[in-house]
GROMACS .gro file of C-alpha atoms in nm:
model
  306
    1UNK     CA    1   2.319  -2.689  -0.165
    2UNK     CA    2   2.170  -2.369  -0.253
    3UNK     CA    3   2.058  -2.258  -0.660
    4UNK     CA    4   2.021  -1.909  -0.814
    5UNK     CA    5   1.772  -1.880  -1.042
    6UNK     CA    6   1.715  -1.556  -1.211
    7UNK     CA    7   1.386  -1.520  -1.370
    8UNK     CA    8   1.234  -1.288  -1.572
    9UNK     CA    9   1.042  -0.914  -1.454
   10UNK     CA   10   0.737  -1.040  -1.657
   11UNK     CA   11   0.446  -1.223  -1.497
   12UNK     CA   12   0.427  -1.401  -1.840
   13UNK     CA   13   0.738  -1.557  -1.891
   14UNK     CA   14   0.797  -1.587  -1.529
   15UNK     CA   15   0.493  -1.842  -1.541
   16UNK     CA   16   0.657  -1.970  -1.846
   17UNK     CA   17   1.005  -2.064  -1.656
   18UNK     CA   18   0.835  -2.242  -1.341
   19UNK     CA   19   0.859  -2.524  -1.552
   20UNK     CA   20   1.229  -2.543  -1.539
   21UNK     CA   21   1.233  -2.421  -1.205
   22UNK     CA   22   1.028  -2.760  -1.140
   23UNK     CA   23   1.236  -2.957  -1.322
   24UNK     CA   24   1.535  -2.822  -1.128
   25UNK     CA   25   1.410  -2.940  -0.787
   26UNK     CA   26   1.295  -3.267  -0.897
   27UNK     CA   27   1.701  -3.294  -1.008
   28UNK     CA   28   1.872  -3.159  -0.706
   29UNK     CA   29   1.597  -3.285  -0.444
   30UNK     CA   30   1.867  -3.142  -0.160
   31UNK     CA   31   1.851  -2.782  -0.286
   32UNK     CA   32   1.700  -2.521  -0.191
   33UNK     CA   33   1.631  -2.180  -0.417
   34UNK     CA   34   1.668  -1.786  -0.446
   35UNK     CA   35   1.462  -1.658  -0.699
   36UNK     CA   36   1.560  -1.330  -0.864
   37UNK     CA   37   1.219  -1.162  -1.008
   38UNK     CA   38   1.033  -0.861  -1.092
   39UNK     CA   39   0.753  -0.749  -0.864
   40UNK     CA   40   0.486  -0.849  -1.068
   41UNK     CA   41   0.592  -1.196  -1.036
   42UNK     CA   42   0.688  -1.263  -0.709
   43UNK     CA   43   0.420  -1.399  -0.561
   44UNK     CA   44   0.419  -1.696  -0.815
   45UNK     CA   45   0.696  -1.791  -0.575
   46UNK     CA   46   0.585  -1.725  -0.247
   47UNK     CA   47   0.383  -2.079  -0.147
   48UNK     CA   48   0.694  -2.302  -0.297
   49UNK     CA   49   0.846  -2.422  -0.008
   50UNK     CA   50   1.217  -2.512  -0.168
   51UNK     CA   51   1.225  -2.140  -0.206
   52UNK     CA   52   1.401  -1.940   0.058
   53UNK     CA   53   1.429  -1.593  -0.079
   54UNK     CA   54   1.294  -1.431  -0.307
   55UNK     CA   55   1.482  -1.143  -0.443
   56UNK     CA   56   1.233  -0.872  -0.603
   57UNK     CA   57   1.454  -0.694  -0.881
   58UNK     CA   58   1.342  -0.352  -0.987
   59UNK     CA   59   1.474  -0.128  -1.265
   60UNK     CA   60   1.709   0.112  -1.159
   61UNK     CA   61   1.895   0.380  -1.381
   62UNK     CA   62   2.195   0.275  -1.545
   63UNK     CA   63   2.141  -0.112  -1.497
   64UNK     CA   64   2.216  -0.066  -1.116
   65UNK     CA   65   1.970  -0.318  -1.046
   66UNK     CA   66   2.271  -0.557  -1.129
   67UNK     CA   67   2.455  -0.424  -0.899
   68UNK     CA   68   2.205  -0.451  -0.623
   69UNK     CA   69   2.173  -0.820  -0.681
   70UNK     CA   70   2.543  -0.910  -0.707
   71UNK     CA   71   2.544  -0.736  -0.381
   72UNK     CA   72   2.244  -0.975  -0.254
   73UNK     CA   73   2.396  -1.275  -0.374
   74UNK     CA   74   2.835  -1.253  -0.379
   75UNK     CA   75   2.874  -1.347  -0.017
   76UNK     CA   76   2.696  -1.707  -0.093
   77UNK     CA   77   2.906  -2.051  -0.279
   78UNK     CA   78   2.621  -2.114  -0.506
   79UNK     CA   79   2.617  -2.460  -0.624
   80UNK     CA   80   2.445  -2.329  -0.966
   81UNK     CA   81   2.312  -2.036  -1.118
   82UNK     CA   82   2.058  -2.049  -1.340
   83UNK     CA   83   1.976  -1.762  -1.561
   84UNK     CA   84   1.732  -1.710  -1.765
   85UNK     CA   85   1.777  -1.340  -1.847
   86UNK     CA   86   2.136  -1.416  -2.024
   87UNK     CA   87   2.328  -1.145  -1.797
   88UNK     CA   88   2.702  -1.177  -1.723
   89UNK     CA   89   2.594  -1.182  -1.327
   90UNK     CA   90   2.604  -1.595  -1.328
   91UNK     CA   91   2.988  -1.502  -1.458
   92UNK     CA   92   3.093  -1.282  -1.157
   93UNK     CA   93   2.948  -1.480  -0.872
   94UNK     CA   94   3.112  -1.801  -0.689
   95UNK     CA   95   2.938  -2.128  -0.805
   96UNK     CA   96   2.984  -2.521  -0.867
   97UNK     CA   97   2.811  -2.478  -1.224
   98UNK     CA   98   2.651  -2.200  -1.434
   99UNK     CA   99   2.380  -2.217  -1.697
  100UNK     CA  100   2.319  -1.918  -1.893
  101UNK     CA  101   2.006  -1.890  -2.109
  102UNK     CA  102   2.086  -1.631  -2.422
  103UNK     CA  103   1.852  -1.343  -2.393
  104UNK     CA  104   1.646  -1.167  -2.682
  105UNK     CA  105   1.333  -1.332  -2.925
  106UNK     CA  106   1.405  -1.615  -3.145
  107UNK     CA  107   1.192  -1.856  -3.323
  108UNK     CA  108   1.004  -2.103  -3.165
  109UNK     CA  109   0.825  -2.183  -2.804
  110UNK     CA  110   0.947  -2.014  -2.554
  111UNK     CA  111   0.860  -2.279  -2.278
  112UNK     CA  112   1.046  -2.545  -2.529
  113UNK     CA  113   1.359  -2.329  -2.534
  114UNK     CA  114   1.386  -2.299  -2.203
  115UNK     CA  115   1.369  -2.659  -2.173
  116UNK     CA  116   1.622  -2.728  -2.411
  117UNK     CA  117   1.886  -2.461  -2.305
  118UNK     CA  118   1.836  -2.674  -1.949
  119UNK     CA  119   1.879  -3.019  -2.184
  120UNK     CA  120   1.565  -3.128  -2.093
  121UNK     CA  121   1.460  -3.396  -2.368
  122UNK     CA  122   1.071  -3.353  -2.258
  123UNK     CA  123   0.971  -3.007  -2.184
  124UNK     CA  124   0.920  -2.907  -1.872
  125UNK     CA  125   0.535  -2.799  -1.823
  126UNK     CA  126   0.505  -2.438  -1.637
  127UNK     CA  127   0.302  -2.493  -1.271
  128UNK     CA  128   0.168  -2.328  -1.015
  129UNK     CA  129   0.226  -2.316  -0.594
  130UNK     CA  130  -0.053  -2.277  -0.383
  131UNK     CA  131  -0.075  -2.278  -0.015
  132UNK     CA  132  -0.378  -2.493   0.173
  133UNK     CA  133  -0.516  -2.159   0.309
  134UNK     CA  134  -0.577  -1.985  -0.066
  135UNK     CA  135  -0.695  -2.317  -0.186
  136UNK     CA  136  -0.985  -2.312   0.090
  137UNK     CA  137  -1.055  -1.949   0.067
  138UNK     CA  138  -1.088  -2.041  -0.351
  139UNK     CA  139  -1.305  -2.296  -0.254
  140UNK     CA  140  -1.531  -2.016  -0.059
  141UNK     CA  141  -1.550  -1.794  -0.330
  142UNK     CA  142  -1.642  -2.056  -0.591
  143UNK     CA  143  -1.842  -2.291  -0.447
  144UNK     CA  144  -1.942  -2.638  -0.702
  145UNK     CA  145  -2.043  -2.522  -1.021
  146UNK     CA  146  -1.939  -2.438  -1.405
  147UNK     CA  147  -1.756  -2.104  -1.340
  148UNK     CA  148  -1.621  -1.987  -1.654
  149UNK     CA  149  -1.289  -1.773  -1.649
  150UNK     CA  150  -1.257  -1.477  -1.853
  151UNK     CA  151  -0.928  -1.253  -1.872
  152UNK     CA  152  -1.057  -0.933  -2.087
  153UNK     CA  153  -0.709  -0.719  -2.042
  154UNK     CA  154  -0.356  -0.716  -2.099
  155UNK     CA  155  -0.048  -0.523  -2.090
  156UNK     CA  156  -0.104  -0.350  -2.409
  157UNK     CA  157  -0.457  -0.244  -2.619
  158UNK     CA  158  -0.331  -0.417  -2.907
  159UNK     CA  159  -0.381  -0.725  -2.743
  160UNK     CA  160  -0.689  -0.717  -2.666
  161UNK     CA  161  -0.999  -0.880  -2.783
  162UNK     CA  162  -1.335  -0.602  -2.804
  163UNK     CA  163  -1.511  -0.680  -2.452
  164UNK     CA  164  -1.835  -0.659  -2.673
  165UNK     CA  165  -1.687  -0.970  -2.775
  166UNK     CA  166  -1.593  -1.109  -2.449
  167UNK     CA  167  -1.985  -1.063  -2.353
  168UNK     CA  168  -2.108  -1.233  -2.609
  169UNK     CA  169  -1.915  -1.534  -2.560
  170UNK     CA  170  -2.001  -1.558  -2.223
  171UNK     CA  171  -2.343  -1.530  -2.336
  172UNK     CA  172  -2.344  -1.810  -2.573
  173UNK     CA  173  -2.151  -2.085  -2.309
  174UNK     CA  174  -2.479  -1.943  -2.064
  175UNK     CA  175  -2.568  -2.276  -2.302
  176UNK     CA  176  -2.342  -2.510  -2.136
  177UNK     CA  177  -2.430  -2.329  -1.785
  178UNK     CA  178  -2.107  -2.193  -1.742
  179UNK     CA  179  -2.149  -1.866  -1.514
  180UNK     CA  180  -1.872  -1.572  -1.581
  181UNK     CA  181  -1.630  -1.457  -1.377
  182UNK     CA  182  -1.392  -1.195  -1.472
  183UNK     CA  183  -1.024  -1.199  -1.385
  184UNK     CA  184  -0.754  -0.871  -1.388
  185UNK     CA  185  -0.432  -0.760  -1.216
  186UNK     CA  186  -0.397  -0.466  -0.974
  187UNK     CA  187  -0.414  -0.114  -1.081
  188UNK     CA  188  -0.626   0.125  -1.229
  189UNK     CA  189  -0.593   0.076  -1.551
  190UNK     CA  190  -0.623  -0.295  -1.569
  191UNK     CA  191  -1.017  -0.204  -1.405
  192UNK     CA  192  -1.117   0.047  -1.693
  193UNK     CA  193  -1.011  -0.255  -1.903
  194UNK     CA  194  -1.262  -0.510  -1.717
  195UNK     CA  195  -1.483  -0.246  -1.665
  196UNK     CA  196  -1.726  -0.283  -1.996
  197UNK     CA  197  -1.701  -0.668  -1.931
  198UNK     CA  198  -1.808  -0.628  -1.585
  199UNK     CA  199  -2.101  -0.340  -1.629
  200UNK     CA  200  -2.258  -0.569  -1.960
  201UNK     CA  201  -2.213  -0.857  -1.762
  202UNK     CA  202  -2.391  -0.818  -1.367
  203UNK     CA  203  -2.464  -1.177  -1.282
  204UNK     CA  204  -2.055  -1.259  -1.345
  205UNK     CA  205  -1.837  -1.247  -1.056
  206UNK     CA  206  -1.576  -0.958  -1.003
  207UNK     CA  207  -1.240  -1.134  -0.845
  208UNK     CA  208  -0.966  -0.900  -1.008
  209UNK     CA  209  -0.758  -0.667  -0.900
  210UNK     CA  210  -0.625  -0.710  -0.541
  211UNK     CA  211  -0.580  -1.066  -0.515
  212UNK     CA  212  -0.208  -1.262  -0.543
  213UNK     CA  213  -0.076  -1.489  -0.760
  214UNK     CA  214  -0.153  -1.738  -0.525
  215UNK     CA  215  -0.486  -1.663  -0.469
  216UNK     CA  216  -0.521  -1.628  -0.836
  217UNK     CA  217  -0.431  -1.945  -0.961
  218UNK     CA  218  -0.641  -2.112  -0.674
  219UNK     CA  219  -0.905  -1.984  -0.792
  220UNK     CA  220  -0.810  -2.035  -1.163
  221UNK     CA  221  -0.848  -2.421  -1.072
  222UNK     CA  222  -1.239  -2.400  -0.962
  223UNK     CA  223  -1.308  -2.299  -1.307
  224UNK     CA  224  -1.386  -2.568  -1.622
  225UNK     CA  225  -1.230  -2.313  -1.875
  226UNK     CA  226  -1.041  -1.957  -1.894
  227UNK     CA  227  -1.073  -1.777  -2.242
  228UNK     CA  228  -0.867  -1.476  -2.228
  229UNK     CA  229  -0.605  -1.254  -2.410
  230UNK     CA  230  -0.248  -1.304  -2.472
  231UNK     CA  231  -0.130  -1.229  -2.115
  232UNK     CA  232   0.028  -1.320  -1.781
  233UNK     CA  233  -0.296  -1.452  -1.638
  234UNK     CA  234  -0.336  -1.676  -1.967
  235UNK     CA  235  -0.057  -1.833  -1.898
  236UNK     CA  236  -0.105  -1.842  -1.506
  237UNK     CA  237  -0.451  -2.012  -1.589
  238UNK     CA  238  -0.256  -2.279  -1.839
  239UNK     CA  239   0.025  -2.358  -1.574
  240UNK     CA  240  -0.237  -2.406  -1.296
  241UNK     CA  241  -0.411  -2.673  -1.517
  242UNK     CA  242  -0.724  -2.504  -1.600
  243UNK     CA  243  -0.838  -2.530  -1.932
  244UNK     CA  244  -0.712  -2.250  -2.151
  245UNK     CA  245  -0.810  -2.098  -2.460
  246UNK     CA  246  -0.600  -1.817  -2.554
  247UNK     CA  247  -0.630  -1.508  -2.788
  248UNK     CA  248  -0.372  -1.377  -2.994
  249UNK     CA  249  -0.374  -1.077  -3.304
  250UNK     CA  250  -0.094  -0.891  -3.295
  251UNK     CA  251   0.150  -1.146  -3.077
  252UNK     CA  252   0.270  -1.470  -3.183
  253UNK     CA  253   0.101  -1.749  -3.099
  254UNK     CA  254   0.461  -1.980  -3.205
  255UNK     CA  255   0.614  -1.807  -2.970
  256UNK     CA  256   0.361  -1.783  -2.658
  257UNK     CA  257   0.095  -1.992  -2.702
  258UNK     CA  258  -0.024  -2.098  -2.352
  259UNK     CA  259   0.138  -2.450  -2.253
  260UNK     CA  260  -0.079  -2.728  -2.082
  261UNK     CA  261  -0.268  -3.058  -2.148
  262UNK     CA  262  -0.563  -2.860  -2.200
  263UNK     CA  263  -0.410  -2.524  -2.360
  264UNK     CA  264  -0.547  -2.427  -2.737
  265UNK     CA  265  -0.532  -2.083  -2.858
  266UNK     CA  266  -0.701  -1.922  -3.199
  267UNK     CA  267  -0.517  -1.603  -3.395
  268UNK     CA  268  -0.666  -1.360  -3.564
  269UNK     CA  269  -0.659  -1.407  -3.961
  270UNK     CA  270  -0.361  -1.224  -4.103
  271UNK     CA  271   0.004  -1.264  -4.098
  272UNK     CA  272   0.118  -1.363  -3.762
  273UNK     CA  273   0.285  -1.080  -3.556
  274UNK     CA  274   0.042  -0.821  -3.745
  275UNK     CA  275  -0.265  -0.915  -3.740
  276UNK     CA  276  -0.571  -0.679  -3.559
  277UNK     CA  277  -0.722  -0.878  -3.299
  278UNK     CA  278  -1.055  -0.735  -3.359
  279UNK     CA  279  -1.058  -0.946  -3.668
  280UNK     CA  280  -1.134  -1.275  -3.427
  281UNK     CA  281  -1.482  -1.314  -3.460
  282UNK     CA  282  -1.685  -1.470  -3.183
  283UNK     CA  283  -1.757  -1.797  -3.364
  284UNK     CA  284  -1.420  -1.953  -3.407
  285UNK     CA  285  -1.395  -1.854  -3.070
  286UNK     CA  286  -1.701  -2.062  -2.937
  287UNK     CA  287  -1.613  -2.336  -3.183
  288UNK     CA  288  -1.292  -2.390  -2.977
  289UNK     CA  289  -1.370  -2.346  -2.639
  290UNK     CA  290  -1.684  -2.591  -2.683
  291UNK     CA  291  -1.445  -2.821  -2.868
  292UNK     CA  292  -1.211  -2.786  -2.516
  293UNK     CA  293  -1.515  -2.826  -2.280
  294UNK     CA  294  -1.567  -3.168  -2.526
  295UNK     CA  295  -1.214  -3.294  -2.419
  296UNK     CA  296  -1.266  -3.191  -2.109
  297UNK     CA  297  -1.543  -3.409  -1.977
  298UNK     CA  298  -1.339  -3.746  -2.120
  299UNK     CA  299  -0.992  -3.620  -1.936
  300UNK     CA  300  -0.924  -3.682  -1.533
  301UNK     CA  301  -0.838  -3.334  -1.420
  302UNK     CA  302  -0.474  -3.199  -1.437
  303UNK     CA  303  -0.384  -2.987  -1.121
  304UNK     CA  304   0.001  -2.897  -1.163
  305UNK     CA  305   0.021  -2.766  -0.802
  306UNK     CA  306   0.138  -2.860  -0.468
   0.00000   0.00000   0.00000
């Protein structure tokens, strides 16, 4: 019994969908899975052992890319595809059932339509796979303590929250002897990002840039709280059960807020979709990741990993 699910290029909603992709294994507990995915996001994949393949799907010109996976996957009887980009593929290739997610932005949650489109009454919560070897090199690199996570970049400046900003938060939790460490993805220009962050803060730790997903989220989970942009590692941090508190100006929070027992966000003032980010001030900020650290203390930890 073999499943196609077909994912999305994006590291965000890629986290977002591993929710469904749970849900789906828990159903069919005989299947195994080929997950269709951009490069960014294929190492969210790589520990789950009811995944076979992994099929890493990269632009090509003139939507070729299509025909590079119907190549991949028309020799196999699928028993279902699943797909979550709304492409006519699940149409063309030889399977038991087919479930087609409509592509394009709509109103609402996206981890709540994804669960519906699947007719899931209870939405399914996005999670994380780690293997036992990145969970005892995390366990090296952050040792016992209060390590707080912070997530300073994102795909776009817009997004961004002033790393001025960033410092003095850290500063402030110094309070509730949280110690800083500062998380990024690969690539140059995700460093220059961190890099203000990083120089104004020298006692925090530096684990971004040429880690995996894996390794990421493992070491997401030794930390009591991530406050970060709107971005794929937001929502990486939220699906691996660490305490999240994203940050949101111009992007909408109704749409991708982070999803998790622990998740809370705070927008910018200003109509949603529009407002500057740099209008967050650091005090609503603090207000609500104290206020998470609170509810934190009271809850038995939430680790939605194998």
């Amino acid at each position: 019994m073999r499943i196609l699910f077909i994912t999305s290029n994006r590291l965000g909603d890629a986290v977002i969908s591993t929710g469904v992709l749970d849900a789906l294994q828990k159903r069919y507990p005989a299947a195994m899975f080929t997950v269709v995915c951009g490069p960014v996001a294929a190492g969210l994949f790589e520990a789950d052992p009811r995944c076979e393949r992994i099929i890493i799907m990269e632009k090509r010109r003139h939507d070729r890319h299509w025909i590079d996976l119907w190549r991949a996957c028309c020799r196999t009887r699928w028993f279902m595809v699943v797909d979550l980009r709304g492409s006519l593929i699940g149409l063309t290739l030889r399977a038991r059932r087919r479930i087609i997610v409509r592509g394009g932005r709509r109103p609402g949650r996206r981890v709540e339509q994804l669960g519906e489109a699947l007719g899931y009454r209870r939405t399914p919560m996005p999670r994380v796979w780690i293997s036992e070897k990145q969970r005892v090199e995390a366990v090296a690199a952050l040792p016992e303590g209060r390590w707080l996570a912070l997530g300073p970049t994102a795909n776009w400046d817009g997004k961004i929250w002033p790393p001025e900003r960033f410092v003095e938060l850290a500063q402030a939790l110094r309070a509730e002897n949280l110690r800083a460490v500062v998380f990024y993805g690969p690539g140059e220009g995700e460093r220059a990002r961190a890099e203000p962050v990083l120089k104004a803060l020298p006692e925090a730790l530096d684990l971004g840039g040429d880690k995996s997903l894996g390794e990421v989220a493992a070491l997401l989970q030794r930390c009591v709280l991530f406050v970060g942009n709107d971005s794929g590692l937001m929502h990486l941090a939220a699906a691996a059960g660490t305490p999240t508190l994203g940050l949101f100006g111009p992007s909408r929070a109704s749409e991708y807020a982070p999803a998790g027992r622990l998740a809370r966000f705070v927008e910018a003032p200003g109509p949603e979709g529009h407002a500057p980010i740099d209008g967050l001030g650091v005090a609503a900020v603090l207000k609500v990741a104290k206020e998470i650290l609170r509810e934190k203390d009271v809850c038995v930890p939430d680790r939605r990993s194998d």
